[in-house]
Phi, psi and omega in degrees: 000317179298320177297324179297320179296318179294325182295336180279355183245139179287128183298321180295320179292322178295322177295318177299317179296318179297318178294322176297322177295321178298313180293315181297321179297319177295315181294323179300320181293316186280320188218330189098177179088012182297331181292340175287346174268315184287325182300307177294329178296321179288327174297318178297328179284357175105004180278147175284164186305317180295315179296321179296318180297311182291317180298319179298317180299314181292317185292327182276354182298315176301325175300315181291323178296315180294313183291323179291323178292318182294327183254018187298330182287340179271340185285155179190175178276184181229119179055238181272004180258111182286161176299324179298317180294317177298322179297314181294317178299323179294319179295312181297316178297320179298320178296314180299317180293321180294319178295320178298320180298319182287348181255344183228157178290143183284338186300321182297315181286330181297332180294337181277344188302312180302321180291322178294318179293318177300314180298312183296320179295318180296315180294319179295317180297317178296316181291332184273323190251351178289161176283116187278132174289172183297328181259034183302330182292350180251026182291335180234141177283162179299320180296320179296317179299317181292317178297317181297317182293323178295315180295322176296323177298319177298313178298319180297320178289334183276308181230311171094340182293121177091005181297328178298316179296316181298315180292320177298321179299310182295313185293321180287322176294327178289344175123356179286145172291153189300323181291319177292321179297321179297317179291320180295315181294331176295319179293319182288324176297321178296320181295312183291327179280336177299317179291321179294318180297322179300329178274316184290335184301337180263006181277146178271009179274351185277130171266102192290330179291311177297322178300318180296317179299316179294322181296316180298314178297320181296320178296319176298322178294329179297316179291319179297315181295318179292326176297317180289322184298327181273358184238338180283135173301150186299323180296320179293320179298317178298313181298321179297316182298315180294318180298316178298318180298318179295313180298315180297320180297313179299314181299318182293320179292319178296318181295000000 
């Protein structure tokens, strides 16, 4: 029976999906936005938009689990907001977003994605490259940080594209160094998607064969991304994140 399921899928398309997972997994660790690679790849593989969105979320979860575990020693809280509190807010937000997705059409929210990525990239670039004052770490209040993380969690559970950029923007403006912010956002992305995956796993919208191919590539990308994150100079890492954001924003608007 399992062989029959594989026979229904084109081997070349499955390889393409796996490679998309490898690249997306690497990009998720370094900057985020990996779902913008996997989503069109799954559409190309023949999935409808809703199935592609749900399948991508489930398939990339092992990548997020692996990358968050590998970088756990770098992750941390911000000011009076502990990592544990941010983690809980991400889970609760992820549940709310996943339920919202199953109750509303994805097309309406998808129209906002290019603007969200543009905004997040702009804020991250400003926060990373501006000359920081001595009290840069107090640019956001604890309440603002918590509200922002909960809302990002809702968005992450609903669609998820660009959550890495949004979290990096908030964390860096709040005062975290970019390398620590990258590790923290990996843990928080895993938390919000864990709740969404727990709901989506029972959905009949998932194409499990395609999901498996994407999952394998994504796990490989987690190791590649963590290897690069610990070796790239911070300025190059910042530049890479902004460059990816610009390319994704242009592609999304054109699309």
